[in-house]
XYZ file of C-alpha atoms in Angstrom:
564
model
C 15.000 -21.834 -11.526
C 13.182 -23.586 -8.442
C 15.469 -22.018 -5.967
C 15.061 -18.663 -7.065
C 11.231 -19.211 -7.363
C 11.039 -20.589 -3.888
C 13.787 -17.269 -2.429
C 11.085 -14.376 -4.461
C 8.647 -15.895 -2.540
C 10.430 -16.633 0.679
C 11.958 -13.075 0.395
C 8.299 -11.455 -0.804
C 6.155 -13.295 1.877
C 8.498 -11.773 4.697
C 8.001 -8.140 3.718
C 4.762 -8.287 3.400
C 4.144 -10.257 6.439
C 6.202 -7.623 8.370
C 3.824 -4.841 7.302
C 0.236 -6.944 7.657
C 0.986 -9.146 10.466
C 0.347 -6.241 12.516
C -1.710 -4.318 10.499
C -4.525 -6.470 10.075
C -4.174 -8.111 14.207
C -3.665 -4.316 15.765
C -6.510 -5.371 18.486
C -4.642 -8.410 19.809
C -1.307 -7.128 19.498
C -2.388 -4.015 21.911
C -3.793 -6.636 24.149
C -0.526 -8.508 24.287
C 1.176 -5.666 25.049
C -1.112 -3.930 27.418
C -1.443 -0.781 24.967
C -3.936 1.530 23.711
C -5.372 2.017 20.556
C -3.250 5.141 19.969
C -0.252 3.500 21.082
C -0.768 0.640 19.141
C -0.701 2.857 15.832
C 3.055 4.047 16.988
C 3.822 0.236 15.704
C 2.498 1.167 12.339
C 3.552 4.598 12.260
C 7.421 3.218 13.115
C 7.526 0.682 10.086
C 6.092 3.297 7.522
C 8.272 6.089 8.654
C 11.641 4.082 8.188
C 10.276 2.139 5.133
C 9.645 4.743 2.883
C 12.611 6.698 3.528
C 14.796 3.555 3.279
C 13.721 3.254 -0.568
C 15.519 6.128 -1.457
C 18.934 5.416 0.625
C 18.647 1.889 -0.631
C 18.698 2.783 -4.170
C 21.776 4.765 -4.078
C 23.310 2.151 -1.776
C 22.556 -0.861 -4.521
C 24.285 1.220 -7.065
C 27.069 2.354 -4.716
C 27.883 -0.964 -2.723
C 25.359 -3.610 -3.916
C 22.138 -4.402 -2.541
C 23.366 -7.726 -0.875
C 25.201 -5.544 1.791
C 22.019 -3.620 2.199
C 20.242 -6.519 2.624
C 22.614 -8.193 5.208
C 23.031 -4.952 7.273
C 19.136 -4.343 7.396
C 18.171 -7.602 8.389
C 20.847 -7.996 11.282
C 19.800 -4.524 12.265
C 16.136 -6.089 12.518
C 17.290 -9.516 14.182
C 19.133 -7.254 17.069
C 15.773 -5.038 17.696
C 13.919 -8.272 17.399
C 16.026 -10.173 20.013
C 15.862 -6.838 22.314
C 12.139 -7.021 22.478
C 11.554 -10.552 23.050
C 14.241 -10.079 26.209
C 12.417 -6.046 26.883
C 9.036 -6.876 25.675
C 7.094 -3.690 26.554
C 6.056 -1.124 23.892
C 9.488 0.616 23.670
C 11.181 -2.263 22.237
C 8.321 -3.557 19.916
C 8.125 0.400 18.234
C 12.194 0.374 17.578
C 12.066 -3.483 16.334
C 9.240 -2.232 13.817
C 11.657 0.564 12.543
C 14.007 -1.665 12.241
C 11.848 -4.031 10.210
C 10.665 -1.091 7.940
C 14.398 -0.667 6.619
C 14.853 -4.241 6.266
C 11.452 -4.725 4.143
C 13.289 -2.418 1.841
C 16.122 -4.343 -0.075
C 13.713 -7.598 0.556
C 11.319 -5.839 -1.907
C 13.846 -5.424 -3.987
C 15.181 -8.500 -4.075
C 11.515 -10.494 -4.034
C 11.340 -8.876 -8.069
C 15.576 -9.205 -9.026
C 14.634 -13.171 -7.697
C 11.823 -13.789 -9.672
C 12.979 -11.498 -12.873
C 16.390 -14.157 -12.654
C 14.026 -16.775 -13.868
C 13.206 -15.707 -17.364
C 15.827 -14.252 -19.816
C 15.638 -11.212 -22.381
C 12.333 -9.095 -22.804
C 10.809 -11.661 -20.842
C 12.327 -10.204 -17.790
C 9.188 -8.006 -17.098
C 6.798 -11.349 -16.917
C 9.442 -11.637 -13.728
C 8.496 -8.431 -12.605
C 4.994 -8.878 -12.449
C 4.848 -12.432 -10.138
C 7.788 -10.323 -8.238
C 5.818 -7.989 -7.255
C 2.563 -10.662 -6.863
C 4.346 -11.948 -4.314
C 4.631 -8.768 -2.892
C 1.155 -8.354 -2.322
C 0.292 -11.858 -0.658
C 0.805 -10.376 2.819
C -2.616 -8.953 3.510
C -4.791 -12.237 3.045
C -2.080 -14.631 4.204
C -1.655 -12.213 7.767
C -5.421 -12.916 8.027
C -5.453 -16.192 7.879
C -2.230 -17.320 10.003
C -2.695 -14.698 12.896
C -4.788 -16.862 14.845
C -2.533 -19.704 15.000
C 0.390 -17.664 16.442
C -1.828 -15.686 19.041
C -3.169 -18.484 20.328
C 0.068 -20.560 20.552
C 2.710 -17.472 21.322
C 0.931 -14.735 21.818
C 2.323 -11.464 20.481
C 6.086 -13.832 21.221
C 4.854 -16.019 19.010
C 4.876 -13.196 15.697
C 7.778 -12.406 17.032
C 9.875 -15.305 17.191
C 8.242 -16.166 13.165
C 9.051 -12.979 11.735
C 12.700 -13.538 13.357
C 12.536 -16.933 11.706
C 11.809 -15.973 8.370
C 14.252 -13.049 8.876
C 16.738 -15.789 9.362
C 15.906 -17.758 6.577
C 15.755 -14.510 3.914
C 19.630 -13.994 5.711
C 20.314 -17.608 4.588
C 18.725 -17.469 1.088
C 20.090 -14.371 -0.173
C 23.966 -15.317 0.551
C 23.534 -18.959 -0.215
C 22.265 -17.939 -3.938
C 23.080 -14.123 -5.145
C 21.138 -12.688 -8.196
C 23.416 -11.015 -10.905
C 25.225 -8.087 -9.646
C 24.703 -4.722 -11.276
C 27.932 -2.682 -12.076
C 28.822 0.031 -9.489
C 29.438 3.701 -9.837
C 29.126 6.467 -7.360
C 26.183 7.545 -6.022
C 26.410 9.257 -2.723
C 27.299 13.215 -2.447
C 28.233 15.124 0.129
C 25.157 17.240 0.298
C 23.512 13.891 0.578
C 24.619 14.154 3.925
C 21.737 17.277 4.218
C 19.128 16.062 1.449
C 18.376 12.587 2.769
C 17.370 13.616 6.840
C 15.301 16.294 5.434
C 13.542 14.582 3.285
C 13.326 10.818 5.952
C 11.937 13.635 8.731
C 9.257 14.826 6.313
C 8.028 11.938 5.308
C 8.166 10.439 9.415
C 6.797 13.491 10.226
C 3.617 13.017 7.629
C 3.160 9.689 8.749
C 2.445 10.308 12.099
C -0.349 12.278 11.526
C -1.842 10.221 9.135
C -1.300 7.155 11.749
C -2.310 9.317 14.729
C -4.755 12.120 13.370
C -7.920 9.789 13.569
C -7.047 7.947 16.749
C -6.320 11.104 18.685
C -8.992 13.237 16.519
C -7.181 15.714 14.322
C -8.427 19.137 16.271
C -7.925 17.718 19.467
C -4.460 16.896 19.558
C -2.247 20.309 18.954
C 0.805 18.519 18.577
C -0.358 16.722 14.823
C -0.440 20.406 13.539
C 3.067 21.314 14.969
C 4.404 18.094 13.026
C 3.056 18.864 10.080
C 4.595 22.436 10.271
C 7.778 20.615 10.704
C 7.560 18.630 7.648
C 6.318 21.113 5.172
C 9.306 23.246 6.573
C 11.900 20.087 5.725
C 10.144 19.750 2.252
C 11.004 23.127 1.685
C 14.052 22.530 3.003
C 14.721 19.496 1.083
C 13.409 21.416 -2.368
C 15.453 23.958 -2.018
C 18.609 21.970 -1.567
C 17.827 19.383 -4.006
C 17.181 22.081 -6.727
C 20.087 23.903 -7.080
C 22.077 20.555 -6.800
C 24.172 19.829 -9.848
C 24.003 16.291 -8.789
C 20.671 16.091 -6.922
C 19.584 13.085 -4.766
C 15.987 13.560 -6.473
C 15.712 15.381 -9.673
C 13.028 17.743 -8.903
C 12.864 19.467 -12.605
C 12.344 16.194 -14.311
C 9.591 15.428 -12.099
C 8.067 19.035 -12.535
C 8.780 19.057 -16.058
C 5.725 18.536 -18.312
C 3.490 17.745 -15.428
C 3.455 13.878 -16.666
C 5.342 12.169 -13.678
C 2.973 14.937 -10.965
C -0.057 13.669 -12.861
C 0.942 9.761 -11.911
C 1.738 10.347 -8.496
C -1.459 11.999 -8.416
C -3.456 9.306 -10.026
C -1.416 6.479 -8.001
C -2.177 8.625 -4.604
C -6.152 9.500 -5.375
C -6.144 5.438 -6.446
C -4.624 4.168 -2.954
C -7.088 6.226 -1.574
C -9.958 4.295 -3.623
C -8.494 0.510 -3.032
C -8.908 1.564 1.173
C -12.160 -0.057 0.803
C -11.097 -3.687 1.004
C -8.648 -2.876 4.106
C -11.172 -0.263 5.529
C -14.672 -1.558 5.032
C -15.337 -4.957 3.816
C -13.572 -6.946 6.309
C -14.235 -3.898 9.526
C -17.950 -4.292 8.605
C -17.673 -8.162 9.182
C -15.810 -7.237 12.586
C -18.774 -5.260 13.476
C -21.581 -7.643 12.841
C -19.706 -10.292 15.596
C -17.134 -12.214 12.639
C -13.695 -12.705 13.646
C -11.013 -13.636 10.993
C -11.253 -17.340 10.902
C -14.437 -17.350 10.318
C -13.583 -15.388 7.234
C -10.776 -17.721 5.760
C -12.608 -18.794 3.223
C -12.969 -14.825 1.940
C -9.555 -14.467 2.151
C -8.494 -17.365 0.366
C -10.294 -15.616 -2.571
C -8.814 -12.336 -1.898
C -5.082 -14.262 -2.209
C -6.656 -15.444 -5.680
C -7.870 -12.172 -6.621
C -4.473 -10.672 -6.179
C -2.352 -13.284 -8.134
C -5.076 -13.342 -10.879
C -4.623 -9.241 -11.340
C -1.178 -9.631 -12.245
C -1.785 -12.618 -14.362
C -4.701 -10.179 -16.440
C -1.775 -7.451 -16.687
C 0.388 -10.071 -18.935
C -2.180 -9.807 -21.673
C -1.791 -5.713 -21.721
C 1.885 -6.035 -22.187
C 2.226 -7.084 -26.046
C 0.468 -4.074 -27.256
C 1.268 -2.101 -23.626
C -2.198 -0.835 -23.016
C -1.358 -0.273 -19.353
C -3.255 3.171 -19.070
C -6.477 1.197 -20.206
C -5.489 -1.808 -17.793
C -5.561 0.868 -14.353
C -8.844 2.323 -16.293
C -10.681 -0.581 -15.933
C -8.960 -0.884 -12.192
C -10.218 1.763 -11.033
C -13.756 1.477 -12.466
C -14.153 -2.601 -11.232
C -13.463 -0.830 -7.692
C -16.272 1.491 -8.200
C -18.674 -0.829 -9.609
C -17.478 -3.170 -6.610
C -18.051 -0.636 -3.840
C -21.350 0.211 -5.107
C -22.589 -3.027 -4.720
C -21.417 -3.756 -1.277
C -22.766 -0.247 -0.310
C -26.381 -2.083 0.553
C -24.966 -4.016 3.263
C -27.338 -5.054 6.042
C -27.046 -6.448 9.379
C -27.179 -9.863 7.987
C -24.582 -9.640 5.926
C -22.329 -12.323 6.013
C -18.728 -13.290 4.176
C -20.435 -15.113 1.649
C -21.932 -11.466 0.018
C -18.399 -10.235 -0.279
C -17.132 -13.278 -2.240
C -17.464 -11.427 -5.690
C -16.680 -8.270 -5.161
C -13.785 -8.273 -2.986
C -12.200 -10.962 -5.056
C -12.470 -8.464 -7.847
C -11.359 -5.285 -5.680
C -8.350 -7.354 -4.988
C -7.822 -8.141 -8.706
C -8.366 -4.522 -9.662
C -5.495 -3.434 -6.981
C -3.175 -5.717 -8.691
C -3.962 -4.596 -12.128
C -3.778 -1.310 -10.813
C -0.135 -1.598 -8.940
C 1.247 -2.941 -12.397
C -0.147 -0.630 -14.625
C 1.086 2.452 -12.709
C 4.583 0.485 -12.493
C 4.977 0.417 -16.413
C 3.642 3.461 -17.115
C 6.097 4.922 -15.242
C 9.092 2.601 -16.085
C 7.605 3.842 -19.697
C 8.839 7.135 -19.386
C 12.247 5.502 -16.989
C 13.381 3.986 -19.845
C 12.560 6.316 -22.484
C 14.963 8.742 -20.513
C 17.513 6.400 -20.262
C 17.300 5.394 -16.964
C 18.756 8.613 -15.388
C 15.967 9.369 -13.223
C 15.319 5.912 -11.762
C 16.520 6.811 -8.103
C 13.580 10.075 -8.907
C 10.930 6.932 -10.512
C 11.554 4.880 -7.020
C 11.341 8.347 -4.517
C 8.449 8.970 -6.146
C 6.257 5.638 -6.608
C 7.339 4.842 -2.772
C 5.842 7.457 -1.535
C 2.778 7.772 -3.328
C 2.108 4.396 -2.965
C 2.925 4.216 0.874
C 1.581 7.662 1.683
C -1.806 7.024 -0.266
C -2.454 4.336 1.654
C -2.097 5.944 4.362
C -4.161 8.877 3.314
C -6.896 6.377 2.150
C -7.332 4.713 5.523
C -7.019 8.390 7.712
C -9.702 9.838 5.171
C -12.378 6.569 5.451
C -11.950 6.195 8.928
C -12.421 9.730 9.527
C -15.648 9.687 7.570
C -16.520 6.601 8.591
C -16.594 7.714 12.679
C -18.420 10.772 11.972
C -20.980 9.184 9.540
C -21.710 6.568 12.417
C -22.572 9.269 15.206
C -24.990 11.196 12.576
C -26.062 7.680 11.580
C -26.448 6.962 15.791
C -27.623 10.433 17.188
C -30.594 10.171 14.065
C -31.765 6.943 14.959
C -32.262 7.576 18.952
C -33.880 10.848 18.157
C -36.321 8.761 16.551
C -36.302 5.813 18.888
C -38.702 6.400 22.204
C -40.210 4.899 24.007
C -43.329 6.285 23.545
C -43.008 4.105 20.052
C -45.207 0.809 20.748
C -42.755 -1.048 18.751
C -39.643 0.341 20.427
C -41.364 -0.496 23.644
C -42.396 -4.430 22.711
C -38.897 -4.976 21.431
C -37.476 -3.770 24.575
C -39.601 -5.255 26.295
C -38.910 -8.693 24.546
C -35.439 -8.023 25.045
C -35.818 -7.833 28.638
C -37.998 -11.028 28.258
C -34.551 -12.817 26.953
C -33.084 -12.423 30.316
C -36.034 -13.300 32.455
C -34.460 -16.407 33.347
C -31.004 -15.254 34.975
C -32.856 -11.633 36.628
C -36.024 -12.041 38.411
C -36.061 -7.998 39.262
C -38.292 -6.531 36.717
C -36.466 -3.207 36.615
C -33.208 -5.115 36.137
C -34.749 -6.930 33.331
C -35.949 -3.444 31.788
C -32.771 -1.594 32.015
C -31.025 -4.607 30.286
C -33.634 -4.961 27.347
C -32.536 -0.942 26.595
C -28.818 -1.775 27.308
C -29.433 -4.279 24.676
C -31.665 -2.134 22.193
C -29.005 0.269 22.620
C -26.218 -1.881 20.910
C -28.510 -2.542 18.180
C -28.858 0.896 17.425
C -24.448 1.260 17.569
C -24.201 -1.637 15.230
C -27.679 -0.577 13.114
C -25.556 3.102 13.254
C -22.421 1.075 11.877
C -23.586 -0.543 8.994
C -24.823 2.826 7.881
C -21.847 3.982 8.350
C -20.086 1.528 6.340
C -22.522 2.257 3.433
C -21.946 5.527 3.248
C -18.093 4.561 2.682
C -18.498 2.239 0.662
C -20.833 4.569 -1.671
C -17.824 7.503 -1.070
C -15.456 5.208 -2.344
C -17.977 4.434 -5.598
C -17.935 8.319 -6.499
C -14.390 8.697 -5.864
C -13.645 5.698 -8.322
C -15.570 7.658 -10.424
C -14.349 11.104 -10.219
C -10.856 9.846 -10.494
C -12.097 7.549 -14.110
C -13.538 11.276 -15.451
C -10.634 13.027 -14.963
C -7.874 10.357 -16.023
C -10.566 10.049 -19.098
C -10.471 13.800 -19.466
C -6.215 13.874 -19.736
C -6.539 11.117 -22.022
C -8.565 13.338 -24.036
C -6.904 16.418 -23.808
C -3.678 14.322 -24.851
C -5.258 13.048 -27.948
C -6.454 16.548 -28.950
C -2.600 17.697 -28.640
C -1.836 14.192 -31.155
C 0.336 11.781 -28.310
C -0.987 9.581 -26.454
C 0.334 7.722 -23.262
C -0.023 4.419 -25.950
C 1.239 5.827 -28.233
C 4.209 7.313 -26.398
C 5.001 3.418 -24.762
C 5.475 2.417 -28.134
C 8.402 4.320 -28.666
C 10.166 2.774 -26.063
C 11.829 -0.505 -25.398
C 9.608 -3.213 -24.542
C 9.021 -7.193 -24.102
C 6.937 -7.377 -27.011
C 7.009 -4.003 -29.185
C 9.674 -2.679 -31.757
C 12.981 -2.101 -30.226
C 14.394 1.430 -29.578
C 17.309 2.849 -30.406
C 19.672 2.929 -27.795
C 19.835 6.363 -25.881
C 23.077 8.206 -25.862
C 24.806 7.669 -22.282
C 24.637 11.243 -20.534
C 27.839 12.353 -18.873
C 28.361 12.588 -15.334
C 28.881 9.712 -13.130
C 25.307 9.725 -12.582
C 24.328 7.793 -16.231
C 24.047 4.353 -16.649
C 23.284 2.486 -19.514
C 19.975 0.627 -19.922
C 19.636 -2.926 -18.820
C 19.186 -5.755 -20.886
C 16.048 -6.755 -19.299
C 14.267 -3.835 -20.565
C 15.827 -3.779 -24.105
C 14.152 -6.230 -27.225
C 16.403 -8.460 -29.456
C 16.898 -6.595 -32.745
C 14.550 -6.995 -35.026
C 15.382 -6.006 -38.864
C 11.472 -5.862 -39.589
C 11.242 -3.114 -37.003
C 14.109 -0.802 -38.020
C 11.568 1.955 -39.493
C 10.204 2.272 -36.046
C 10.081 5.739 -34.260
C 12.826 5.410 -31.555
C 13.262 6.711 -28.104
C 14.598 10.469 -28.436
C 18.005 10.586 -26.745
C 18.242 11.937 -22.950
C 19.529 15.822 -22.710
C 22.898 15.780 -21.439
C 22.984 15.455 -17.000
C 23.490 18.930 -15.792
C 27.022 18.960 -14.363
């Protein structure tokens, strides 16, 4: 039980570490390798556009071959790039050993849950799930607080050469103790051979302009509306294929059908947006006011805390599976959160985001594991036909709404600062007395080092100038943080106002999750296995024990038979 402990967290601290290491350090890593801004992004935009693609072709794969194989081929792939770069090291080779680390951070998600869910037996399987994907989300704070130690030691080498380590040791781990092997069947078609590039271009081709769009300005750049021609015309490539498919790679009608599973993505894409705050403005505000990240450990720290104690809150939901009420009250300690830090001032410090952030971090996990059993809710209930579908489609909204957050905030957050700037120096003259004496004291700071008078003046409005930028800043970040408040809000009315309409109709999202298999509820009957190759039979770790008492309970209605 220690050893698999110790691999979920291993194997969970890499992948997250892959995406945040660089994430969270962009400034020093374009230093180290004598890029721009822009071209720094390309290292995000590389990891993202391989990642979320590699969820789909790594579910088939796991059914098809086993997700060990996966595993070993995408790490190797990333240990070659890797090696490449350290011998290259220019841009080039740092972009393609990204990509290469976005398809290996697939399986190792994966595997960071099947790990963890190995320690407990039965129902209790989805207490794995939940630290599984806890350690997930360590990444962000830990990336903060270890960055310094390689930059100053190895530089950009340094991340490098301890990504490639723990590569290594995830290459060790999973081969020297292997999780229980699901049974194969075929997966792959040969119009997979069209479906999947359609649908990886798409989704690359999205990225980029989320990546790019603020960095080179969205109306500036013609080439960020050419690629997003191309992908809607491969998502209308990719629908058309994939829906008249009699074995489709993503079943498009199940998603459509109802509008239930559009609704989620929706929710889980308008929520990413909202939980941009803590990545967007907390921590960028500190950066502004002169704070670099170990002077912020201590935040951190708390934010690590936050995180682990969201999915510990989620275990109390689970015996009466109130999950829709657990990412309610996500989403509204977010908005309550951002409120508050929306009267930041120049003196702000760490210490006023101790509270709130450690809560905005709670509320993401909460959030992340609600949205993950409401939808393996309905999974389940349909006899797990549709999981490659469940996967393709929390991915992406996950990946892509976090993405989406941060374009939208920064966006609004550069043009709120230039109002917020050109405002204040339409106000600020000289012909003010007291914009004249603080200038003028200013200069006075300097009198020591410049003995020219008109030296001393033109530095005392150099330096009243970059009071204004940062003055024009923390505005900025206000009005962010208080965007972020009414968009909690506005998505709490309208999840509030589906609940509502769902009760008027007499079903419930609770009352639908308790017709399904779970940890702690009545047990289900068994759904009828569909035919096609495509059906497999539901896991024990989602099924309970049987439980005479029970027997009178409504059951899950049997799947409709796979379209053949």
């Amino acid at each position: 039980m220690a050893a698999f402990v110790a691999i979920s967290l291993l194997l969970g601290l890499t992948q997250s570490l892959g995406m945040n290491l660089v994430a969270s350090n962009l400034p020093q890593v374009q230093g180290a390798l004598g890029a721009t801004t822009a071209e720094g992004a390309w290292l995000l935009t590389a990891y993202f556009a391989t990642n979320i693609p590699a969820s789909l072709l790594l579910t088939k794969f796991r059914l098809h071959y086993g997700l060990r194989l996966f595993a070993d081929l995408a790490i190797g792939l990333f240990v070659i790039a890797a090696v490449v770069h350290l011998v290259a090291n220019d841009l080039s080779s740092a972009i393609a050993a990204r990509a290469a680390l976005g398809i290996a951070a697939a399986p190792l998600s994966s595997l960071t849950v099947l790990y963890m869910a190995e320690v407990f037996s039965g129902p209790k399987k989805v207490i794995g799930l939940m630290f599984g994907f806890a350690a997930l989300q360590t990444g962000a704070p830990v990336s903060r607080i270890i960055a310094e130690g390689l930059f100053l030691h190895g530089q950009w080498h340094g991340v490098v050469m301890f990504e490639l380590g723990l590569a290594l040791a995830c290459f060790a781990a999973i081969n020297l103790l292997r999780v229980t092997p699901v049974p194969r069947q075929p997966m792959f078609d040969g119009l997979d051979i069209v479906s999947f590039p359609l649908y990886a271009s798409a989704i690359a081709l999205v990225t980029v302009v989320l990546t790019q769009g603020r960095l080179r300005w969205w109306l500036d750049t013609p080439w960020l509306g050419e690629c997003l021609v191309a992908a809607a015309v491969c998502a209308g490539l990719f629908v058309i294929v994939e829906i008249n498919r009699s074995k489709p790679m993503v079943n498009l009608r199940w998603l459509l059908h109802g509008g239930y599973m559009v609704r989620l993505g929706l929710a889980i894409t308008l929520s990413r947006m909202v939980l941009s705050e803590q990545s967007v403005g907390a921590v960028g505000l500190l950066n502004v006011l002169g704070l670099l990240n170990e002077q912020m450990h201590t935040l951190f720290w708390l934010v690590l805390l936050g995180t682990v104690a969201g999915f510990v809150v989620t275990l109390l939901f689970l015996p009466k599976q109130r999950f829709d009420l657990l990412g309610l009250i996500a989403v509204a300690i977010v908005g309550v959160c951002a409120y508050v830090d929306s009267h930041a001032t120049n003196l702000t410090r760490p210490e006023n985001f101790y509270l709130t952030q450690t809560l905005i971090a709670m509320a993401a996990s909460m959030f992340l594991a609600s949205s993950i059993l409401l939808a393996l809710v309905r999974v389940v209930a349909d006899g797990l036909r549709n999981l490659v579908t469940f996967i393709v489609l929390f991915s992406t909204t996950n990946a892509l709404g976090g993405l989406l957050g941060s374009a939208v905030l920064g966006t609004y957050l550069a043009q709120r600062q230039t109002a917020h700037y050109q405002h204040l120096m339409q106000q600020a003259t000289l012909a003010d007395p007291q914009v004249a004496l603080r200038t003028q004291q200013l200069g006075g700071a300097v009198a020591r080092v410049l003995g020219d008078a008109a030296a001393r003046g033109n530095q005392g409005l150099a330096s009243f100038n970059q009071q204004v930028v940062r003055e024009s800043w923390v505005l900025a970040y206000n009005d962010v943080f208080l965007a972020v408040a009414w968009l909690a809000a506005a998505v709490l009315a309208w999840v509030l106002l589906l609940k509502w309409q769902l009760w008027r109709r007499g079903h419930t999202v609770v009352s639908f999750a308790s017709q399904v298999p779970g940890p702690f509820g009545p047990p289900a009957a068994a759904p009828a296995p569909a035919p096609g190759r495509d059906a497999a039979a539901t896991p024990p770790a989602l099924q309970s024990p049987p439980n005479p008492a029970a027997s009178a309970a409504p059951s899950a209605p049997a799947p409709a038979p796979a379209r053949s």
